[in-house]
Amino acid sequence: MAVQTVASTAGTPDAADPAVDLGPAAALSCRECGERFALGPIFACELCFGPLEVAYDLPLGDPEALRKQIESGPENIWRYAPLLPVPADVAEKPNLNPGWTKLVKADNLARELGVTGGLYVKDDSGNPTHSFKDRVVAQALEAARAFGFTTLSCSSTGNLAGAVGAAAARAGLRSCVFIPHDLEQAKVVTAAVYGGELVAIEGTYDDVNRFCSELIGDPLGEGWGFVNVNLRPYYGEGSKTLAYEICEQFGWEIPDQWVIPIASGSQLTKIDKGLQELIKLGLVADKPYKIFGAQATGCSPVSAAFKAGHDVVRPQKPDTIAKSLAIGNPADGPYVLDIARRTGGAVDDVDDAAVVDAISLLARTEGIFAETAGGVTVGVTKKLIEAGLLDPSLSTVVLNTGDGLKTLDAVADRARPTATIRPDLDAFREAGLATG
């Protein structure tokens, strides 16, 4: 069922191939007009060209039984299989099994920032390839299997390329991923090491994404599952597991404030979707929460639109060290604006110097070495508190989505030996390091 174009299934979601088992997923629904389509490798509405997302038959009725089922599940994202577009036996298949990463109570950082209501860092650098992308790729992989794809692919700013390469290797599939030519060397290596094909494209991420969209419509792309293009509706659902995990780790409560990095914006919108599903299912109490988006100033189209009061996000040409967030034309940008405004949050940005300062601050206070995207979220959190937009008396969760070992160049100038000395005690005393 490796169809690459939008099938004529409008209004007939029951026309899905009965051999396709994606658990509680019932159909694809247009986020703009609400039209429903059969489950398949499609990503745009044939009526209004709006984005498609997964619609479910969720297990309503007994939240306590569902909560116990989840808590007895594996310590990875498959504990939430009843709420995801995956078969019931997903945990038995070869997969990287990401998720259930640490929620760190960041008391030292809280004191530095003046937060009194509880500050937490969701540290997703603990995933198999050291970024949150393992979550979304795990979801897309199950859809690729269901639709009979033989090659797993993506357009990537770095972390996704590595996650696709690793997941395909584990699943026994071919991978061919596409990246901008100027990525950090560590991300190039960690994408290539899994043995798949890695293709560097001359241009920005947006150029890479356009190329992949063309390849999908060409016979060359037959049998290819692009996790963030023709499998995007399923891929995006992986980000919901961040909402599920954080609320479960919070004692089945919703934290008051969330600070989430923005690349395409999909992570932020799907976290909100996950929170709304938890409320609908009765797994958490309905309560107000605020969602804040974080961008680097050198690629901040959503932040600029929010500050200007616009509903349209004007594309930008990226120029920032936060390359994992360097998407100048974010697909979910308008929906991020809607969520930030609906929840009473905001979208803000910090420059590269502030990103580096924030990486160092988080490492110094909590022993967490974040990549540049984590520096963006911590830096924006600090800025929001100083501006009076984020309430320090409320519980706040900040997302770190990747490992600083992937972006060493960002802090290389300041992360050096304190001193270089002769191997004797007198030299140590002369360096002034013997006290403190």
Coordinates of C-alpha atoms in Angstrom, one line a residue:
M1 CA 0.0 0.0 0.0
A2 CA 2.9 2.3 -0.8
V3 CA 0.7 5.1 -2.2
Q4 CA 2.5 8.4 -2.5
T5 CA -0.4 10.7 -3.3
V6 CA -3.7 11.7 -1.6
A7 CA -6.2 9.0 -2.3
S8 CA -9.8 9.7 -3.2
T9 CA -11.2 8.6 0.2
A10 CA -12.9 11.8 1.4
G11 CA -15.8 11.1 3.6
T12 CA -15.1 7.3 3.6
P13 CA -12.7 6.5 6.4
D14 CA -14.1 3.0 6.6
A15 CA -12.5 2.3 3.2
A16 CA -9.1 1.8 4.8
D17 CA -7.3 -1.5 4.0
P18 CA -8.4 -4.0 6.6
A19 CA -4.9 -5.4 6.7
V20 CA -3.7 -2.1 8.2
D21 CA -3.6 -2.4 12.0
L22 CA -2.8 0.9 13.7
G23 CA -4.7 0.2 16.9
P24 CA -7.1 2.9 18.0
A25 CA -6.4 5.1 15.0
A26 CA -9.7 5.3 13.1
A27 CA -9.1 7.8 10.3
L28 CA -7.1 10.9 9.2
S29 CA -8.8 14.2 9.8
C30 CA -8.1 17.6 8.2
R31 CA -7.1 20.1 10.8
E32 CA -8.6 22.9 8.8
C33 CA -12.0 21.6 7.4
G34 CA -12.5 18.4 9.4
E35 CA -12.9 16.1 6.4
R36 CA -11.9 12.5 7.1
F37 CA -9.9 10.2 5.1
A38 CA -9.0 6.5 5.3
L39 CA -5.7 5.7 7.0
G40 CA -2.9 5.8 4.5
P41 CA 0.4 7.5 3.7
I42 CA -1.1 10.8 3.0
F43 CA -0.5 14.2 4.6
A44 CA -2.7 16.8 3.0
C45 CA -6.4 17.2 2.5
E46 CA -7.6 16.9 -1.1
L47 CA -10.4 19.4 -0.5
C48 CA -8.6 22.3 1.2
F49 CA -4.9 21.2 1.3
G50 CA -4.9 21.5 5.1
P51 CA -2.7 19.2 7.2
L52 CA -4.0 15.8 8.2
E53 CA -3.8 14.3 11.7
V54 CA -4.8 11.0 13.3
A55 CA -8.3 10.7 14.6
Y56 CA -9.0 8.0 17.2
D57 CA -11.5 5.7 18.8
L58 CA -10.1 6.3 22.3
P59 CA -10.8 4.0 25.3
L60 CA -13.3 6.2 27.1
G61 CA -15.3 5.1 30.2
D62 CA -12.9 3.8 32.9
P63 CA -10.0 6.1 33.5
E64 CA -8.8 4.2 36.6
A65 CA -8.5 0.9 34.6
L66 CA -6.7 2.7 31.8
R67 CA -4.3 4.3 34.2
K68 CA -3.5 1.0 35.7
Q69 CA -3.0 -0.6 32.3
I70 CA -0.5 2.2 31.4
E71 CA 1.4 2.0 34.7
S72 CA 1.9 -1.8 34.2
G73 CA 3.2 -1.3 30.7
P74 CA 6.9 -1.2 29.5
E75 CA 9.1 1.7 30.6
N76 CA 9.0 3.3 27.1
I77 CA 6.5 5.0 24.9
W78 CA 4.6 1.7 24.2
R79 CA 3.1 1.9 27.7
Y80 CA 0.8 4.4 25.9
A81 CA 0.0 2.1 23.0
P82 CA -3.8 2.2 23.7
L83 CA -3.6 6.0 22.8
L84 CA -1.3 5.8 19.8
P85 CA -1.5 4.7 16.1
V86 CA 0.3 1.4 16.6
P87 CA -0.8 -2.2 16.8
A88 CA -1.4 -3.8 20.3
D89 CA 1.7 -6.0 19.9
V90 CA 4.0 -3.1 19.0
A91 CA 6.3 -3.8 22.0
E92 CA 7.2 -7.2 20.6
K93 CA 8.5 -5.8 17.3
P94 CA 12.1 -4.7 16.6
N95 CA 12.1 -1.1 17.6
L96 CA 14.4 1.3 19.5
N97 CA 11.7 1.6 22.2
P98 CA 12.4 5.2 23.2
G99 CA 10.8 7.2 26.0
W100 CA 10.3 7.2 29.7
T101 CA 13.2 9.7 30.0
K102 CA 14.0 11.6 33.2
L103 CA 11.9 14.4 34.5
V104 CA 14.6 16.3 36.6
K105 CA 13.5 18.5 39.5
A106 CA 15.9 21.4 38.8
D107 CA 16.1 23.1 42.2
N108 CA 19.6 24.6 41.6
L109 CA 18.4 26.1 38.3
A110 CA 15.2 27.3 40.0
R111 CA 17.2 29.2 42.6
E112 CA 19.3 30.9 39.8
L113 CA 16.1 31.9 37.9
G114 CA 14.0 32.8 41.0
V115 CA 11.5 30.1 40.4
T116 CA 9.6 29.1 43.6
G117 CA 6.8 27.0 42.2
G118 CA 8.9 24.0 41.1
L119 CA 11.1 23.9 38.0
Y120 CA 11.6 20.6 36.0
V121 CA 13.7 19.7 33.0
K122 CA 12.3 16.9 30.8
D123 CA 15.6 15.5 29.6
D124 CA 15.0 13.7 26.3
S125 CA 18.8 13.3 25.6
G126 CA 18.4 9.9 27.3
N127 CA 16.7 8.4 24.2
P128 CA 18.5 5.8 22.1
T129 CA 20.0 8.3 19.7
H130 CA 20.1 11.0 22.3
S131 CA 17.2 13.2 21.1
F132 CA 13.4 13.3 21.3
K133 CA 13.3 12.4 17.5
D134 CA 13.4 8.7 18.5
R135 CA 9.8 9.1 19.7
V136 CA 8.4 10.4 16.5
V137 CA 10.5 8.0 14.3
A138 CA 9.2 5.0 16.4
Q139 CA 5.7 6.0 15.5
A140 CA 6.5 6.6 11.8
L141 CA 8.2 3.2 11.6
E142 CA 5.1 1.4 12.7
A143 CA 3.1 3.2 10.0
A144 CA 5.8 2.4 7.4
R145 CA 5.5 -1.3 8.3
A146 CA 1.7 -1.1 8.1
F147 CA 1.8 0.5 4.6
G148 CA 4.4 -1.8 3.2
F149 CA 7.3 0.7 2.8
T150 CA 10.8 -0.8 2.3
T151 CA 12.9 2.4 2.6
L152 CA 12.7 4.8 5.5
S153 CA 13.6 8.4 4.7
C154 CA 13.4 12.0 6.0
S155 CA 14.5 15.6 5.5
S156 CA 16.4 16.5 8.7
T157 CA 18.3 19.3 10.5
G158 CA 20.4 16.5 12.1
N159 CA 18.8 14.6 15.0
L160 CA 16.0 13.1 12.9
A161 CA 18.6 11.8 10.4
G162 CA 20.3 9.8 13.1
A163 CA 17.0 8.6 14.6
V164 CA 15.8 7.3 11.2
G165 CA 19.1 5.6 10.4
A166 CA 19.1 3.8 13.8
A167 CA 15.4 2.8 13.6
A168 CA 15.7 1.5 10.1
A169 CA 18.8 -0.5 11.0
R170 CA 17.0 -2.0 14.0
A171 CA 13.9 -2.9 11.9
G172 CA 15.9 -4.3 9.0
L173 CA 14.8 -1.6 6.5
R174 CA 16.9 0.4 4.1
S175 CA 17.3 4.1 5.0
C176 CA 18.2 7.1 2.9
V177 CA 18.1 10.5 4.6
F178 CA 18.7 14.0 3.4
I179 CA 20.3 16.9 5.4
P180 CA 21.6 20.4 4.7
H181 CA 25.3 20.4 3.7
D182 CA 26.4 22.6 6.6
L183 CA 25.3 20.5 9.6
E184 CA 27.4 20.1 12.8
Q185 CA 29.9 17.3 12.1
A186 CA 28.8 15.3 15.1
K187 CA 25.3 15.1 13.7
V188 CA 26.7 14.0 10.3
V189 CA 28.7 11.3 11.9
T190 CA 25.8 10.1 14.1
A191 CA 23.5 9.9 11.1
A192 CA 26.0 8.1 8.8
V193 CA 27.2 5.5 11.4
Y194 CA 24.1 3.3 11.1
G195 CA 25.0 2.3 7.5
G196 CA 22.2 3.8 5.6
E197 CA 22.6 6.4 2.8
L198 CA 23.1 10.0 3.9
V199 CA 22.7 12.7 1.2
A200 CA 23.8 16.3 1.9
I201 CA 21.8 18.9 -0.1
E202 CA 23.3 22.3 -0.9
G203 CA 21.0 24.7 0.8
T204 CA 18.9 25.2 3.9
Y205 CA 16.5 22.7 5.6
D206 CA 13.7 24.2 3.7
D207 CA 15.5 23.4 0.4
V208 CA 16.0 19.9 1.6
N209 CA 12.3 19.5 2.5
R210 CA 11.2 20.8 -0.9
F211 CA 13.5 18.3 -2.6
C212 CA 12.0 15.4 -0.5
S213 CA 8.4 16.6 -1.5
E214 CA 9.5 16.3 -5.2
L215 CA 11.0 12.9 -4.7
I216 CA 7.7 11.6 -3.1
G217 CA 5.9 12.5 -6.3
D218 CA 8.4 10.8 -8.6
P219 CA 8.7 7.1 -9.4
L220 CA 12.1 7.2 -7.8
G221 CA 10.3 7.6 -4.4
E222 CA 8.0 4.5 -4.8
G223 CA 8.1 2.4 -1.7
W224 CA 9.7 5.2 0.4
G225 CA 8.3 6.3 3.7
F226 CA 9.3 9.8 4.5
V227 CA 8.7 10.0 8.2
N228 CA 8.1 13.8 8.3
V229 CA 6.3 14.1 4.9
N230 CA 4.0 11.3 3.7
L231 CA 4.0 9.7 7.2
R232 CA 3.8 13.0 9.0
P233 CA 0.4 12.5 10.6
Y234 CA 1.7 9.3 12.4
Y235 CA 5.1 10.7 13.0
G236 CA 3.7 13.8 14.8
E237 CA 1.8 11.6 17.3
G238 CA 5.1 10.5 18.9
S239 CA 5.4 14.0 20.4
K240 CA 2.2 13.4 22.4
T241 CA 4.1 10.9 24.5
L242 CA 6.0 13.8 26.1
A243 CA 2.8 15.1 27.4
Y244 CA 1.7 11.7 28.6
E245 CA 5.0 10.9 30.3
I246 CA 5.4 14.3 32.0
C247 CA 1.8 14.2 33.4
E248 CA 2.3 10.6 34.6
Q249 CA 5.7 11.5 36.2
F250 CA 3.9 14.5 37.8
G251 CA 1.5 12.2 39.6
W252 CA -1.1 12.3 36.8
E253 CA -1.3 16.1 37.0
I254 CA -0.7 18.8 34.3
P255 CA 2.1 21.2 35.2
D256 CA 1.1 24.8 35.1
Q257 CA 3.6 26.1 32.5
W258 CA 5.5 24.5 29.6
V259 CA 8.4 25.9 27.6
I260 CA 8.9 24.0 24.4
P261 CA 11.3 24.6 21.5
I262 CA 9.9 25.4 18.0
A263 CA 11.4 24.0 14.8
S264 CA 8.5 23.0 12.6
G265 CA 6.2 23.6 15.6
S266 CA 4.8 20.0 15.5
Q267 CA 6.2 19.0 18.9
L268 CA 4.4 21.9 20.6
T269 CA 1.1 21.3 18.9
K270 CA 1.1 17.6 19.6
I271 CA 2.0 18.1 23.3
D272 CA -1.1 20.3 23.5
K273 CA -3.1 17.6 21.7
G274 CA -1.8 15.0 24.2
L275 CA -2.9 17.1 27.1
Q276 CA -6.4 17.5 25.7
E277 CA -6.6 13.8 25.2
L278 CA -5.6 13.1 28.8
I279 CA -8.3 15.4 30.0
K280 CA -10.9 13.8 27.7
L281 CA -10.0 10.4 28.9
G282 CA -10.2 11.5 32.6
L283 CA -6.6 10.5 33.3
V284 CA -5.9 14.1 34.5
A285 CA -8.1 16.8 35.9
D286 CA -9.0 19.6 33.6
K287 CA -7.1 22.7 34.6
P288 CA -5.6 25.8 33.0
Y289 CA -2.1 25.5 31.7
K290 CA 0.1 27.8 29.7
I291 CA 2.3 26.8 26.7
F292 CA 5.3 28.9 25.7
G293 CA 7.3 28.5 22.5
A294 CA 11.0 29.1 22.3
Q295 CA 13.1 30.0 19.2
A296 CA 16.6 31.3 18.4
T297 CA 16.6 34.9 17.2
G298 CA 18.4 33.9 14.0
C299 CA 15.4 31.7 13.0
S300 CA 12.4 33.1 14.8
P301 CA 9.5 33.4 12.4
V302 CA 6.9 32.3 14.9
S303 CA 8.2 34.5 17.6
A304 CA 8.1 37.5 15.3
A305 CA 4.5 36.7 14.2
F306 CA 3.5 36.4 17.9
K307 CA 5.0 39.7 18.9
A308 CA 3.5 41.5 15.9
G309 CA 0.0 40.1 16.6
H310 CA -0.1 38.3 13.2
D311 CA -1.8 35.1 12.4
V312 CA 0.5 34.4 9.4
V313 CA 4.1 33.3 9.9
R314 CA 6.4 35.0 7.4
P315 CA 9.4 32.7 6.4
Q316 CA 12.9 33.6 7.4
K317 CA 16.3 32.5 6.2
P318 CA 18.0 30.8 9.2
D319 CA 21.2 32.1 10.7
T320 CA 21.8 30.6 14.1
I321 CA 23.9 28.1 15.9
A322 CA 20.7 26.3 16.9
K323 CA 20.6 24.3 13.7
S324 CA 18.1 21.7 15.0
L325 CA 15.6 24.5 15.2
A326 CA 16.6 26.2 12.0
I327 CA 13.4 25.8 10.0
G328 CA 12.6 29.1 8.3
N329 CA 9.1 28.1 7.1
P330 CA 7.6 26.1 10.0
A331 CA 4.6 24.0 8.9
D332 CA 2.8 24.2 12.2
G333 CA 3.7 27.8 12.9
P334 CA 0.1 29.2 12.7
Y335 CA -1.1 26.4 15.1
V336 CA 1.6 27.3 17.6
L337 CA 0.3 30.9 17.6
D338 CA -3.2 29.7 18.2
I339 CA -2.1 27.5 21.2
A340 CA 0.1 30.1 22.8
R341 CA -2.7 32.6 22.6
R342 CA -5.4 30.2 23.7
T343 CA -3.5 29.0 26.8
G344 CA -2.3 32.5 27.8
G345 CA 1.3 31.6 26.9
A346 CA 3.7 33.4 24.6
V347 CA 6.4 32.8 21.9
D348 CA 9.8 34.4 22.4
D349 CA 13.4 34.1 21.2
V350 CA 17.0 34.5 22.4
D351 CA 20.2 35.3 20.4
D352 CA 23.1 32.9 20.0
A353 CA 25.1 34.3 22.9
A354 CA 22.2 33.8 25.2
V355 CA 21.8 30.2 23.9
V356 CA 25.5 29.4 24.8
D357 CA 25.1 31.1 28.2
A358 CA 22.0 29.0 28.9
I359 CA 23.7 25.7 27.9
S360 CA 26.5 26.6 30.4
L361 CA 23.9 27.6 33.1
L362 CA 22.0 24.3 32.8
A363 CA 25.2 22.2 32.8
R364 CA 26.6 24.2 35.8
T365 CA 23.4 24.0 37.9
E366 CA 21.9 20.6 37.1
G367 CA 24.6 18.5 35.4
I368 CA 22.6 18.4 32.1
F369 CA 24.6 19.1 29.0
A370 CA 22.0 20.2 26.5
E371 CA 22.4 20.8 22.8
T372 CA 21.7 24.2 21.4
A373 CA 17.9 23.6 21.3
G374 CA 18.0 23.1 25.1
G375 CA 20.0 26.3 25.4
V376 CA 17.1 28.0 23.5
T377 CA 14.4 26.7 25.9
V378 CA 16.4 27.5 29.1
G379 CA 17.4 30.9 27.7
V380 CA 13.8 31.8 26.7
T381 CA 12.6 30.6 30.1
K382 CA 15.0 33.1 31.8
K383 CA 13.9 35.8 29.5
L384 CA 10.2 35.1 30.1
I385 CA 10.6 35.3 33.8
E386 CA 12.5 38.5 33.6
A387 CA 9.8 40.0 31.4
G388 CA 7.0 38.9 33.8
L389 CA 5.4 36.6 31.2
L390 CA 6.2 33.3 33.0
D391 CA 5.0 33.1 36.6
P392 CA 7.9 31.9 38.9
S393 CA 5.4 30.8 41.6
L394 CA 3.8 28.1 39.3
S395 CA 5.1 24.7 38.3
T396 CA 7.1 24.9 35.1
V397 CA 8.5 22.2 32.8
V398 CA 11.3 23.1 30.3
L399 CA 12.2 20.6 27.5
N400 CA 15.7 19.6 26.6
T401 CA 15.4 17.7 23.4
G402 CA 19.0 16.6 22.7
D403 CA 22.5 15.9 23.9
G404 CA 25.1 18.6 24.0
L405 CA 27.7 16.1 22.6
K406 CA 26.1 16.7 19.3
T407 CA 26.7 20.5 19.3
L408 CA 30.2 20.7 20.9
D409 CA 31.2 23.6 18.8
A410 CA 28.7 25.9 20.5
V411 CA 30.6 25.8 23.8
A412 CA 34.1 24.8 22.7
D413 CA 35.5 28.2 23.3
R414 CA 34.5 28.4 26.9
A415 CA 34.7 24.7 27.9
R416 CA 38.5 24.3 28.2
P417 CA 40.9 23.2 30.9
T418 CA 41.0 25.6 33.9
A419 CA 44.8 25.4 33.9
T420 CA 47.6 23.4 32.3
I421 CA 50.3 22.6 34.9
R422 CA 53.4 20.5 35.5
P423 CA 52.7 17.2 37.4
D424 CA 53.7 18.4 40.8
L425 CA 52.1 20.0 43.9
D426 CA 54.0 23.3 43.6
A427 CA 52.6 23.9 40.2
F428 CA 49.1 23.1 41.5
R429 CA 49.5 25.7 44.3
E430 CA 50.9 28.3 41.9
A431 CA 47.8 27.9 39.7
G432 CA 45.7 29.0 42.7
L433 CA 43.6 25.8 42.6
A434 CA 44.6 24.4 46.0
T435 CA 41.8 26.2 48.0
G436 CA 38.1 26.7 47.5

